[in-house]
Structures are given as C-alpha cells and as structure tokens.
Coordinates of C-alpha atoms in Angstrom, one line a residue:
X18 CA -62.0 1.1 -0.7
X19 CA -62.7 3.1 2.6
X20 CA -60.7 7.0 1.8
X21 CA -58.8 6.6 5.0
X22 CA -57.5 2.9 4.3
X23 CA -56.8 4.0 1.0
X24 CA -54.3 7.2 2.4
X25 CA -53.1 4.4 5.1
X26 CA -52.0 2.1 1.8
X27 CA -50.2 5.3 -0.2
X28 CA -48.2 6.3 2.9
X29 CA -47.1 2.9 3.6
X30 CA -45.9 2.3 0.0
X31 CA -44.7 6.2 -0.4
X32 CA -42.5 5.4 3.1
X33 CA -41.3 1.7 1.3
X34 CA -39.8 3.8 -1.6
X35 CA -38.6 6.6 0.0
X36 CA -36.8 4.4 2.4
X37 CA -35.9 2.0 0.5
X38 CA -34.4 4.6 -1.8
X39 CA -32.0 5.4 0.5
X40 CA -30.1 2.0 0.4
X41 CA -29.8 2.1 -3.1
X42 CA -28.6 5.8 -3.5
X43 CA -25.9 5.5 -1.4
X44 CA -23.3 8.4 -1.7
X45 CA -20.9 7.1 -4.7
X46 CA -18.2 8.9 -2.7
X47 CA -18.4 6.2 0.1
X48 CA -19.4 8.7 2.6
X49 CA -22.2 7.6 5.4
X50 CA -23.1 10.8 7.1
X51 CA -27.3 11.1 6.3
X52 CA -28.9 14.3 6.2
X53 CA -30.8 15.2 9.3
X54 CA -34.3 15.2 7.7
X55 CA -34.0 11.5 7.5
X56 CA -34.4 10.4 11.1
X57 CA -33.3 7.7 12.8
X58 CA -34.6 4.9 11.0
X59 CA -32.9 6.6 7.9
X60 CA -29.6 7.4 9.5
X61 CA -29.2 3.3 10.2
X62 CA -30.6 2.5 6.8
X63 CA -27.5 4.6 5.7
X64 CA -24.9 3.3 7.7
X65 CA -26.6 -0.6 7.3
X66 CA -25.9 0.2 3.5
X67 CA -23.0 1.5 3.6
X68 CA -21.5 -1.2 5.8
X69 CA -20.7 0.8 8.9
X70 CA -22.1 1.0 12.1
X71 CA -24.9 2.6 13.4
X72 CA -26.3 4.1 16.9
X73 CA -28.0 1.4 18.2
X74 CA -31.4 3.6 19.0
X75 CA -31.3 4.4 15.4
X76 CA -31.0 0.5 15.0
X77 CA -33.9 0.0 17.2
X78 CA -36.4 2.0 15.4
X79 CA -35.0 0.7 11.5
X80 CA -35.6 -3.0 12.9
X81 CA -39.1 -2.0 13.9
X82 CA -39.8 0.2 10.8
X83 CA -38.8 -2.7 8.4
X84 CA -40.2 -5.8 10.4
X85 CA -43.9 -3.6 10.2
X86 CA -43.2 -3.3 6.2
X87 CA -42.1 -6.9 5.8
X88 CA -45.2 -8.1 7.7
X89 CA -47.7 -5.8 5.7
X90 CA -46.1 -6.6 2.3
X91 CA -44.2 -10.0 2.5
X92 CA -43.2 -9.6 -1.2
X93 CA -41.4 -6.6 -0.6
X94 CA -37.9 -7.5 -1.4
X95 CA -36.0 -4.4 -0.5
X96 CA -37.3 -4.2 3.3
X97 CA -36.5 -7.7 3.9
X98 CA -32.8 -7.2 2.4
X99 CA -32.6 -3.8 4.7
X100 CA -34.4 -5.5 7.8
X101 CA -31.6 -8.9 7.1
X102 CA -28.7 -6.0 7.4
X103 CA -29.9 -4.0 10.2
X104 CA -30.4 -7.5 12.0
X105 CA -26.7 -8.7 11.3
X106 CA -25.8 -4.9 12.4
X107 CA -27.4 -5.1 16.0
X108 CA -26.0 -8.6 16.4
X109 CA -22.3 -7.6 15.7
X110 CA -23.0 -4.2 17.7
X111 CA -23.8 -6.2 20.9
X112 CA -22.7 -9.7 20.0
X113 CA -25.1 -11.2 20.2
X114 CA -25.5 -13.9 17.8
X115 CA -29.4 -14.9 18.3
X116 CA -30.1 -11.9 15.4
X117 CA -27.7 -13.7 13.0
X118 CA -30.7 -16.5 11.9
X119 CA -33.1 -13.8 11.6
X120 CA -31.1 -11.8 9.6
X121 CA -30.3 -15.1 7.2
X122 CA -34.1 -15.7 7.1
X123 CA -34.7 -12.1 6.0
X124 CA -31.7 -11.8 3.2
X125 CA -33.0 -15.4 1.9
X126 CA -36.6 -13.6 1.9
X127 CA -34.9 -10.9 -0.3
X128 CA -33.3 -13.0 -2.9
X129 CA -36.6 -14.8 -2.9
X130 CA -38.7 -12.0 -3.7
X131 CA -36.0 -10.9 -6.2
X132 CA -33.5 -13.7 -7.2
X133 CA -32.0 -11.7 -10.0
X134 CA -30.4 -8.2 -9.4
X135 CA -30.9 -8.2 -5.9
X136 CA -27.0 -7.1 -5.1
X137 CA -28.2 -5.4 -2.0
X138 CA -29.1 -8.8 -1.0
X139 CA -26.3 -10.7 -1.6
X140 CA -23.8 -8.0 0.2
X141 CA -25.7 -8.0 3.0
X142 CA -25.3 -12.3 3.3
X143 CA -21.6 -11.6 2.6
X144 CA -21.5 -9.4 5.5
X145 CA -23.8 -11.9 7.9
X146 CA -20.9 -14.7 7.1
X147 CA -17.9 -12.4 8.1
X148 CA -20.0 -12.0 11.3
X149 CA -20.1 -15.5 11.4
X150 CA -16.5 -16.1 10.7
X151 CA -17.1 -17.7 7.6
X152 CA -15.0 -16.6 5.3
X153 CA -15.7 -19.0 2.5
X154 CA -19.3 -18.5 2.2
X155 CA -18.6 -14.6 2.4
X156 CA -16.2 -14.7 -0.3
X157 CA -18.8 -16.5 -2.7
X158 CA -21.6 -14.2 -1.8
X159 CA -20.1 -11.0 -2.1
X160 CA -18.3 -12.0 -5.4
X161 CA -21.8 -12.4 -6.6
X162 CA -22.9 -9.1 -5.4
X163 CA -19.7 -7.6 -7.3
X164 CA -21.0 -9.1 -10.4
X165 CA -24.4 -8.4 -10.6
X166 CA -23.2 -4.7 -9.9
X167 CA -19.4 -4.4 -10.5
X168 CA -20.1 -0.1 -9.8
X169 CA -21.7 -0.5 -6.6
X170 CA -18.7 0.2 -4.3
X171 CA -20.9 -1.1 -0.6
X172 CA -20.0 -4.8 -1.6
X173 CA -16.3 -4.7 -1.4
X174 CA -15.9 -4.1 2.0
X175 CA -17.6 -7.6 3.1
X176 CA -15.2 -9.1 0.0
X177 CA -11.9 -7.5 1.7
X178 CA -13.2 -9.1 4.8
X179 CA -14.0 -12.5 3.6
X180 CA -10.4 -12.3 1.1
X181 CA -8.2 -11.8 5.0
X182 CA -10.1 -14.6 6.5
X183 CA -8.9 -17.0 3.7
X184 CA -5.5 -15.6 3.8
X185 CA -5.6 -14.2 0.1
X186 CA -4.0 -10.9 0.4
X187 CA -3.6 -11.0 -3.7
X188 CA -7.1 -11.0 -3.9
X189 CA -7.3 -8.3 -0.6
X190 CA -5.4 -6.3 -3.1
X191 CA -7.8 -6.4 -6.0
X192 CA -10.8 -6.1 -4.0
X193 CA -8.9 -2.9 -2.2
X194 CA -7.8 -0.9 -5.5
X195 CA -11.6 -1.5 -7.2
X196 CA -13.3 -0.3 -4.1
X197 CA -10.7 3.0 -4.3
X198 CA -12.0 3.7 -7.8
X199 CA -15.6 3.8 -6.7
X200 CA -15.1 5.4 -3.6
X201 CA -13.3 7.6 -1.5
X202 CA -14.8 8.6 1.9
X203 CA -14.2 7.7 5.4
X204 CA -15.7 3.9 4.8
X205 CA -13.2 3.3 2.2
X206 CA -10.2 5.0 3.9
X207 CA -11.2 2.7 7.4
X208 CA -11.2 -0.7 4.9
X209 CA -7.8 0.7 3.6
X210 CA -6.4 1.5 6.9
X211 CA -7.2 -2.2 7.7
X212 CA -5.7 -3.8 4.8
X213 CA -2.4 -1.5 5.3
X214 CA -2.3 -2.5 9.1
X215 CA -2.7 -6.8 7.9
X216 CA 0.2 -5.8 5.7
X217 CA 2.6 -4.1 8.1
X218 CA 2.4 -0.6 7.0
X219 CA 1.5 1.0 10.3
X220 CA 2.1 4.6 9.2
X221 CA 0.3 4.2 6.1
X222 CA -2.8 2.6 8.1
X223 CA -2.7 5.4 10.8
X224 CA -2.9 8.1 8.5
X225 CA -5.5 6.5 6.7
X226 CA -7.5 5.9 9.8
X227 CA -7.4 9.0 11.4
X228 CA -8.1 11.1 8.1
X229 CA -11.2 8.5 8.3
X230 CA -11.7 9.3 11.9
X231 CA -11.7 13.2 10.8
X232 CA -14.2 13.1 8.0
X233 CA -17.0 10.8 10.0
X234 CA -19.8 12.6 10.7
X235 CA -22.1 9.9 12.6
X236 CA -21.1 9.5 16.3
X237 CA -20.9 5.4 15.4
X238 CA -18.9 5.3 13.0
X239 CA -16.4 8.3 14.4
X240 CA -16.2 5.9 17.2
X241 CA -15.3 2.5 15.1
X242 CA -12.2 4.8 13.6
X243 CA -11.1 6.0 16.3
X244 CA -10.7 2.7 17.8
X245 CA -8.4 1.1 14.8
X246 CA -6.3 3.9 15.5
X247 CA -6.2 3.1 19.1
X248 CA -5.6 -0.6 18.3
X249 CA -2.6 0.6 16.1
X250 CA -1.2 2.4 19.1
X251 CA -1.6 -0.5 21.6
X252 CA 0.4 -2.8 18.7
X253 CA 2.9 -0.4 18.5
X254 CA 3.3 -0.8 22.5
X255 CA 2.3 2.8 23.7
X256 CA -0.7 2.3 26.1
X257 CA -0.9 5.8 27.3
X258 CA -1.5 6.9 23.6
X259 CA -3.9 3.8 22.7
X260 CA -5.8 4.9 26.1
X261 CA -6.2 8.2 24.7
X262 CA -8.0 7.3 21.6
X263 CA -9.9 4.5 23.1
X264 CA -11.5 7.4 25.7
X265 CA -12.0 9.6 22.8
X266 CA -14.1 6.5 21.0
X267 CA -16.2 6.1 24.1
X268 CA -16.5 9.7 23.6
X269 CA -18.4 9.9 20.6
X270 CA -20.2 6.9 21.2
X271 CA -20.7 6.0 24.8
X272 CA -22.5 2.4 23.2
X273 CA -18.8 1.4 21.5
X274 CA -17.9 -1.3 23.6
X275 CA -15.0 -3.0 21.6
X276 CA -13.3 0.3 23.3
X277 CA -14.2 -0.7 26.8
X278 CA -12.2 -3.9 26.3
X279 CA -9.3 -1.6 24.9
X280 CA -9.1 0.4 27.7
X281 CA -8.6 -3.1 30.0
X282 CA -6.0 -3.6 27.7
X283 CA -4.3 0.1 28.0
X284 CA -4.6 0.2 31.7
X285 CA -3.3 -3.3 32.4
X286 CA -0.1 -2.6 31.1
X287 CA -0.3 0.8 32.8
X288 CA -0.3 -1.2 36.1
X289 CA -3.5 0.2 36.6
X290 CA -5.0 -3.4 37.5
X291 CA -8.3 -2.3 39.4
X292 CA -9.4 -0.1 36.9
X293 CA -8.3 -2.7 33.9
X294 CA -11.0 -5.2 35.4
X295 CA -13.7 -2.8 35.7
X296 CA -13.2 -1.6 32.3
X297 CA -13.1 -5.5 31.0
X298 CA -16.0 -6.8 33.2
X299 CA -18.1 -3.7 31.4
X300 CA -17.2 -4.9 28.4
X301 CA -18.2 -8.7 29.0
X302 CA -21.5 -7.6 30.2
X303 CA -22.6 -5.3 27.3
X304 CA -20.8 -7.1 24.5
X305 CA -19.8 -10.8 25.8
X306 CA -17.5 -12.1 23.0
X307 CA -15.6 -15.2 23.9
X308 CA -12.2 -13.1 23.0
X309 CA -13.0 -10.8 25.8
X310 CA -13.4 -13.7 27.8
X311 CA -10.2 -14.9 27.8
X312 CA -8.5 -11.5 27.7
X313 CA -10.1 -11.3 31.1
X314 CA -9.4 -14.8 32.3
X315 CA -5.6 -14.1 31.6
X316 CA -5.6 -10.9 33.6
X317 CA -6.9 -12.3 36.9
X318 CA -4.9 -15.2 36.1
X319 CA -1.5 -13.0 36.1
X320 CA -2.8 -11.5 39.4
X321 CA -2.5 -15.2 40.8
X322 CA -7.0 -15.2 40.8
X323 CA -6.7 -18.6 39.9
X324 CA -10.5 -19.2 40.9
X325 CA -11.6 -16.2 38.7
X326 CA -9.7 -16.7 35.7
X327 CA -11.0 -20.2 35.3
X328 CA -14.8 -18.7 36.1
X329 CA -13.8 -16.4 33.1
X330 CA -12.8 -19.6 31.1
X331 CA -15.8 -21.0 32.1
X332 CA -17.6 -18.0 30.3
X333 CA -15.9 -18.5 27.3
X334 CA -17.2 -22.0 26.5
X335 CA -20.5 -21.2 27.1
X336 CA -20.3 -18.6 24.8
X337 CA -18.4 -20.4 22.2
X338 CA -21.4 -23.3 22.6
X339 CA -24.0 -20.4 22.5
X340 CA -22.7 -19.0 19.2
X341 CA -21.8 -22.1 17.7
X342 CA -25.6 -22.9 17.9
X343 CA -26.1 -19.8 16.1
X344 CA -23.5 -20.5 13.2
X345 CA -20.6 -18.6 14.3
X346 CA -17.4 -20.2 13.9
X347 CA -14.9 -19.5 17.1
X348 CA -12.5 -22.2 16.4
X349 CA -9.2 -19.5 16.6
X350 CA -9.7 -18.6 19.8
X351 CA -11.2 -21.8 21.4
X352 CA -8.3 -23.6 20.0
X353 CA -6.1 -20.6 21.3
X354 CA -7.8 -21.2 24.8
X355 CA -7.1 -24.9 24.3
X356 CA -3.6 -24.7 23.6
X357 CA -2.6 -22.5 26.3
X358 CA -4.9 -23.6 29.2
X359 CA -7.3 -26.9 27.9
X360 CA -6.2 -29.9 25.8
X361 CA -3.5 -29.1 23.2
X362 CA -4.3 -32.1 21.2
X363 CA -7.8 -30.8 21.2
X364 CA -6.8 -27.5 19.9
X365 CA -4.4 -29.4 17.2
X366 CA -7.7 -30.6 15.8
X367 CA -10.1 -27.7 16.2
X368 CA -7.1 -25.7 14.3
X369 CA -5.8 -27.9 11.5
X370 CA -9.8 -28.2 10.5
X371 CA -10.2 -24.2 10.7
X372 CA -6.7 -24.0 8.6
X373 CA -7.9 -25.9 5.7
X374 CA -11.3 -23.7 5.7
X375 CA -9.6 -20.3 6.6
X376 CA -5.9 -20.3 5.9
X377 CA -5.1 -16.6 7.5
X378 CA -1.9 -15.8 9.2
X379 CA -3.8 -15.5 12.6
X380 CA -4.9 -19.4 12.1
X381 CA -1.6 -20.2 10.6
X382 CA 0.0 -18.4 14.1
X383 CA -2.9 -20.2 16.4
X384 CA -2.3 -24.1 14.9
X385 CA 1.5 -23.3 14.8
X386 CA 1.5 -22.7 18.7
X387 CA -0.6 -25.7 19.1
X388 CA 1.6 -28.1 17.2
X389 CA 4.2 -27.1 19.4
X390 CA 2.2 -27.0 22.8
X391 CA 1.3 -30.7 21.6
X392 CA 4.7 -31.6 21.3
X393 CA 5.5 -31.1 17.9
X394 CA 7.5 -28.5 17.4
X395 CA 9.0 -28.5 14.0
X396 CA 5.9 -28.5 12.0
X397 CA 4.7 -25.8 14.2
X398 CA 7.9 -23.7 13.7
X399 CA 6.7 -23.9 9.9
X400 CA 3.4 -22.4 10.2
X401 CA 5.0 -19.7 13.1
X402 CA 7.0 -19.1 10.3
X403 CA 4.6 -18.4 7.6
X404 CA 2.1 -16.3 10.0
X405 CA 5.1 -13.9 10.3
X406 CA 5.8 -13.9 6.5
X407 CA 2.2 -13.3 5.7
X408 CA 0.7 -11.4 8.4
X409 CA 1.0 -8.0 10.5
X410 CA 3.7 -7.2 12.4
X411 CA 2.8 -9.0 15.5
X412 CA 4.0 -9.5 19.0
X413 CA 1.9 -12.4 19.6
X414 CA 3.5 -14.2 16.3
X415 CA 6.9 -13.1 17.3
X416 CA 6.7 -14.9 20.8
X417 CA 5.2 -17.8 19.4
X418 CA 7.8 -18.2 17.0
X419 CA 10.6 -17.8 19.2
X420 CA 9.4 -20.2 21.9
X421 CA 9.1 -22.7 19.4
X422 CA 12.7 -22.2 18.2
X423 CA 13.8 -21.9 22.0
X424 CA 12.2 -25.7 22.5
X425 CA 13.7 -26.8 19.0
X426 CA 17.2 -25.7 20.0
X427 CA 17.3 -22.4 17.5
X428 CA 19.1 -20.3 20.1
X429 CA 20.0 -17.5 17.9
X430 CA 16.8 -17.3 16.5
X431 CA 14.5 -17.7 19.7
X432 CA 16.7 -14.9 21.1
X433 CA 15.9 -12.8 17.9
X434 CA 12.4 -13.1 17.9
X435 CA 11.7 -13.2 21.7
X436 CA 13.0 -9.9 21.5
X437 CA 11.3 -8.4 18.9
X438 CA 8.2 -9.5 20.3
X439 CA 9.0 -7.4 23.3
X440 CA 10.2 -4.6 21.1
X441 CA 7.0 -4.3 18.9
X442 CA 4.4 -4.3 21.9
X443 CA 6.2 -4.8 25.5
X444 CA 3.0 -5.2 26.9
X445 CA 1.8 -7.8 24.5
X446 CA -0.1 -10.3 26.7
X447 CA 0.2 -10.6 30.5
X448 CA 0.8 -13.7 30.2
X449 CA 3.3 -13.9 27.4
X450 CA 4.8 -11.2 28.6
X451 CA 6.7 -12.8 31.4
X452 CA 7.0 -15.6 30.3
X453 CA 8.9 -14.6 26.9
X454 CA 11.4 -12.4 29.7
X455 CA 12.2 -15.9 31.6
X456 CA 12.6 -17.2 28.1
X457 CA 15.7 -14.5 26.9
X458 CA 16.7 -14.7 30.8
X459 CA 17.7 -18.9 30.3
X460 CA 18.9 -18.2 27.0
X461 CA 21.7 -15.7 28.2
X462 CA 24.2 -13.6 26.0
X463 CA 25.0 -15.0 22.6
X464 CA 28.6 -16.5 22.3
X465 CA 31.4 -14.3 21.2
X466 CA 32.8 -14.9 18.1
X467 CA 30.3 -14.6 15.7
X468 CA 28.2 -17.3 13.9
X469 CA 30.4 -20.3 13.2
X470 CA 28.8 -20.9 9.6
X471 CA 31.1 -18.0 8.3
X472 CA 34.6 -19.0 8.5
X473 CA 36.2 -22.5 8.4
X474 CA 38.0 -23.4 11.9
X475 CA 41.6 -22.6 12.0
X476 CA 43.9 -25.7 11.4
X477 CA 45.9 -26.3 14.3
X478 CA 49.6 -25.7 14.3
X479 CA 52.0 -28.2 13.0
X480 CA 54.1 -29.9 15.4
X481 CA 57.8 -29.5 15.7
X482 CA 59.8 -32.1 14.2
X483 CA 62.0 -33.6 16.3
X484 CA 65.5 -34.9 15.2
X485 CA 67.7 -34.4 12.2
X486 CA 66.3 -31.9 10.2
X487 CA 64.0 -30.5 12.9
X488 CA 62.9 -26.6 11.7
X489 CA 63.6 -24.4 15.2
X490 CA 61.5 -22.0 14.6
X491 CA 58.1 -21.7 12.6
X492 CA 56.2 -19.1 11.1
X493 CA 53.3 -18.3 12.4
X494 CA 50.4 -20.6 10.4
X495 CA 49.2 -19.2 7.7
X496 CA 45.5 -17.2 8.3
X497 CA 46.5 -16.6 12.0
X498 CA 45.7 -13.0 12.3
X499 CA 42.9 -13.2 9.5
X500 CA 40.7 -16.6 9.0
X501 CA 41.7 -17.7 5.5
X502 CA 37.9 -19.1 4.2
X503 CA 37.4 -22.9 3.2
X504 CA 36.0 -22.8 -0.8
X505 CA 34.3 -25.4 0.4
X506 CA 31.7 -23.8 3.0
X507 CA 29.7 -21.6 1.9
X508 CA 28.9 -18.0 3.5
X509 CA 25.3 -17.9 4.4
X510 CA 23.4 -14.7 2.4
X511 CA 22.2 -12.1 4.6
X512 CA 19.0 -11.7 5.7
X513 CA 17.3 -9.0 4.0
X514 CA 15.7 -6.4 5.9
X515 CA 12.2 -5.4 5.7
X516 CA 10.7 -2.9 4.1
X517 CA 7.4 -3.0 6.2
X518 CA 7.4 0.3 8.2
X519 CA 6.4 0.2 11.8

C-alpha cells in the first residue's frame, strides 16, 4: 500500500473512533453541552446522543461526516446508528418527514452490522417512532435499549415519550424515577418538566424547566426549554409572559421555529392579529406541520377569511397525505380537523382506530369531541371525562367536556366546566373561545336554592278540617324553618378537590 493511502486509511478510522466515541461517552450527568474542540459535527453527535436538539449547521456537517464514513465502510455500525439519529433529528427540526426512511434504513444498517449490544441503535429507532407518532413501536424499541443497557440513562427519554403516547403514566413514572438515578442535567430536568406538566403540576414543571433552561449551554437546546416554559405560560392564560419567553427562545436560536408558531398564538390573543399571522405564516413555511396548519386556518377563520382558512385546511391534508407516505401517524389532529370542520363520522373512525393503538388523554379528549360532534353524546361525555381525569389541566378538555354536558342536558356541570375552561387559559382557542362564552351566556344563572338532591321537598300543609272537631288554628308544619331530611335520599358526597397545583 501507497504511504499516502495508507495515512488517508488511519485518519479515516482514527476520526470513526474518535467520533464515534463521543456517542458512547455521553456525560453520565445528562448534560449536552460539548467542549469546543469538538466542532460542529461533534457538538450534534452530542446532542443526537443525548436526545436533544442540535443547530441545524452543526446537523448539516454530522449528516455529511457520517454518510462519507458509512459509504467508505458499510460495516461500520456505529456511523450508521449516529447518521440514523442525526437523520430523525433534522427531520423533526424542520418537519420534514422525507429523512424519517433514511434514518430507519440507517438504524436497521446499525443493528445489522451489530444485532447484539447495539443499544445506541435501538434508542435511536425508539426516538424515530415518537417522531412518527408511533408510540407502540417506540415503547418496544426503547424497552430493548433499556435492557441491553439498563445504566445508559439517553434511552429513557424516547421510553417517557412512547409511555404518554399510550396513555401509561404508571409506566411514565418508572421510566421518570430510573432516568433521575442516572442522570441529572438539563435533558433530564426538561423530560421531568414534561412529565410534571402531563400531570398537572405546573409549578413543579416550571421550576424544573427553567432550572433546565439556566444550565443549557448549546443555543438549541437553551431554545427547546425556554419554549416549554413558554408553553406553560400560554396554558396558564398569560400571553404577555408566554410572549416573553417565546422571544427569548428565538433568541438563542433564531432556527427554533415551534416558537414562531407560539408567538402567533401569544399575539392573537393579544389582539395583535397582523402580527399573529406573520408570525404563523413563518412558521408554516420553515417547519409546515399539519398542527400549525390548522392553528392558522382557525385564525383567519375567526377574522371571518373564510377563503383563507379553508386554503390553510387545504394545506393540512396535503401535509397529513405527504407524511402519512412517510409513516407518520396524524390521526389526532386530522380527526380534530374532521370533527370540527370535515366529516364527524369520518373523524369517529380515524379516532376510535388511533384510541385502541394510542390510548392518551389527548386521543381520549379528540374521539370524545367527535362522538359528540357525530351525535353521540353520552359515550363522548365518557371519554371527555376520562381525558380530564388522566391528563393535564387543559382548557381545550374542559370546553369539550362541558359542551358535551350542555348538549346532554348537565346544566350544572356544562356551566362548571365551561368556566374553568375559560379560567385556565381565556384565550384557549379563537374559536372555542367564543363559542364556550355563547355557551355560559344561554345557560344563564344557576337556580336559587341549591341542588335539589340534598333535601327532600317539604310536604305541603294539611288542610283545615272542616266541621265538628275542626282544629282553628295549626302549628306551623313541622321542618318549616329548617328542611327535616328524608332517610330515604341520600346526600350526594362532595366532590373532592384537587390536589394538582396550577
């Protein structure tokens, strides 16, 4: 061998190791930040790892680093599991789903090379099937990856995700405390945050988040933080604050473009309309997710643009039928879309087939609200129900919930949660919005008196007996002044009172 190809050949396989190294000497801490020396390729091959996002330049160059190794040495399992996560990274960074085969072909490469002891591998298909939305598959691979290496702390996060699509928040749990034994840096307080926001604890997850938000080092993933807390802010119904920390994400990373959507959201409800759609429409063109879509479509729509909100509508079927192609599942919001402004019967079947694959409060919430757009009511008042029971605290579930029990004849109760829904985020939907305000206007003021259920009516008063032995003058009946109770009905037991904060 020629002395040049020869130094070509050492350097190739000296860069493979070095590299490669990186991935599989993650900090134990759960920290992401990279030291400088390691350039850009190595900064993503950090964050890819470690399940967080990356700059997308830095994404660029990894892809091209990795698909050059893969090509010069097709046996080399640990480029093709980094190039299948750095593939699945870019597509959920700019959604766009045509990198979601390449990265399945590339992971599938990995566990080829290497079927056993490749958990690298296996956490990176995990996290390609949350992408996807499919929770099931994500859940089997990433229990895999947790038992080939129970200490490696990077393959919980994709089994958190995977455990909240299926609606197992037992399982969230487990996942959650075994990922805070091994780790305890700004990836695994963000995961927590999450889990503590699915479970109602809004204080909790916003100290989490922003503790996480202060410790990131890497613009990206400062960005990503920053955002949850931004999101907790906009659930909690104070745009002006959510606004603030969306502007702060786009801050640290200009390329963050879930924010950009945010801010549509923060200035629609500041009445800032013109600004709301600029900031949307810049979303949709850098990162054009179907949810975006009809976010917009619902905007012009409450502006009375009829003709662009159903453009926007348009938009989001293609992209659902672009993605579906590429084997992401969008069933939620398609049958969302379907139930509010399509077929209802059509969302009814989209949702009862994604309920008995992903049984999560949202789908619960989504194919409870189409039941009762369909016209039945009472088995969509159960699953309304549930979605409350088991899910965040959520405007949007609240205002389901109560419409249904307005349309059922649940008075009390519609009136309850109709306004809760405005209480936990008046700005929920600008859509729902008005339309849960005509909803308490036409229900009116409760009756006086209290509930019926929890005395017994008053007998009337005897009459007077007339003729011989008629009494002149009665007491009063008895129980006048104070309803006596019937033993025979039964007080109803108070409802007990959450201890979710928020």
């Amino acid at each position: 061998m020629r002395p040049s190809v020869k130094r070509l050949l050492i350097a190739s396989v000296a860069g493979s190791v070095v590299l490669g190294g990186v991935l599989v000497l993650l900090p134990s801490s759960g920290g992401t930040s990279a030291p400088p020396a390691l350039g850009p390729a190595g900064r993503a091959m950090v964050a890819v790892g470690a399940g967080v996002p990356a700059a997308l330049p830095d994404l660029t160059a990894l892809i091209g680093e990795r698909e050059a190794q893969v090509r010069a040495h097709p046996r080399d399992d640990q480029s093709w599991a980094v190039l299948g996560s750095a593939y699945v990274a870019r597509g959920v960074r700019t959604a766009d789903a045509a990198y979601y085969p390449k990265a399945e072909h590339a992971l599938r490469a990995s566990l080829k090379a290497r079927p056993r002891g490749n958990a690298e591998a296996l956490t990176g298909l995990a996290t390609l099937a949350n992408a996807r939305h499919d929770y099931r598959a994500a859940r089997t691979w990433g229990e895999q990856a947790v038992r080939q290496a129970p200490k490696r702390w990077t393959a919980y996060p994709a089994l958190i995700d995977a455990y909240s699509g299926l609606g197992d928040s037992k399982a969230v749990g487990r996942a959650l405390e075994s990922l805070q034994e091994l780790g305890s840096g700004p990836s695994v307080m963000t995961r927590a945050g999450q889990v503590y926001r699915d479970r109602g604890w809004r204080e909790d997850a916003g100290a989490a988040l922003a503790d996480a938000a202060a410790l990131a080092e890497a613009p990206a993933e400062k960005a990503a933080c920053l955002y949850r807390v931004a999101e907790l802010a906009w659930e909690r119904g104070e745009p002006t604050e959510a606004l603030r920390y969306y502007d702060a994400a786009l801050a640290a990373d200009p390329e963050h473009h879930p924010s950009l959507a945010g801010r549509g959201r923060a200035l629609a409800a500041l009445g800032r309309s013109s600004q709301a759609l600029h900031a949307y429409r810049s979303a949709l063109t850098k990162q054009p997710t179907p949810e975006y879509a009809l976010e917009l479509g619902e905007l012009y729509e409450s502006l009375k643009l009829l003709p662009a909100a159903r453009a926007q509508y348009d938009v989001l079927r293609a992209r659902v039928r672009q993605e579906s192609a590429d084997g992401v599942d969008n069933e939620r919001v398609l049958g969302l879309f379907e139930a509010d402004h399509g077929d209802a019967d059509a969302a009814v079947e989209r949702l009862t087939a994604e309920y008995k694959r992903h049984g999560s409060p949202a789908t619960a919430d989504a194919l409870g609200w189409a039941l009762h757009r369909s016209g039945d009511g009472e088995a969509g008042l159960k699953l309304a129900t549930k979605a409350m029971e088991k899910g965040p605290r959520s405007a949007l579930f609240a205002y389901h919930r109560g419409m249904i029990e307005r349309e059922l004849g649940s008075y009390g109760a519609a009136r309850r949660h109709l306004g809760e829904a405005l209480r936990i985020n008046p700005f929920f939907s600008p859509l729902g919005v008005p339309a849960a305000k005509a909803a308490l206007a036409s229900l009116g003021d409760p009756p006086e008196g209290g509930p019926e259920e929890m005395y017994a009516p008053t007998p009337p008063a005897a009459a007077p007996l007339k003729g011989r032995g008629a009494v002149t003058s009665a007491a009063p009946p008895r129980g006048r002044d104070k309803p006596r109770r019937d033993p025979q009905v039964k007080l109803r037991e108070p409802r007990s009172r959450s201890t979710r904060s928020g």
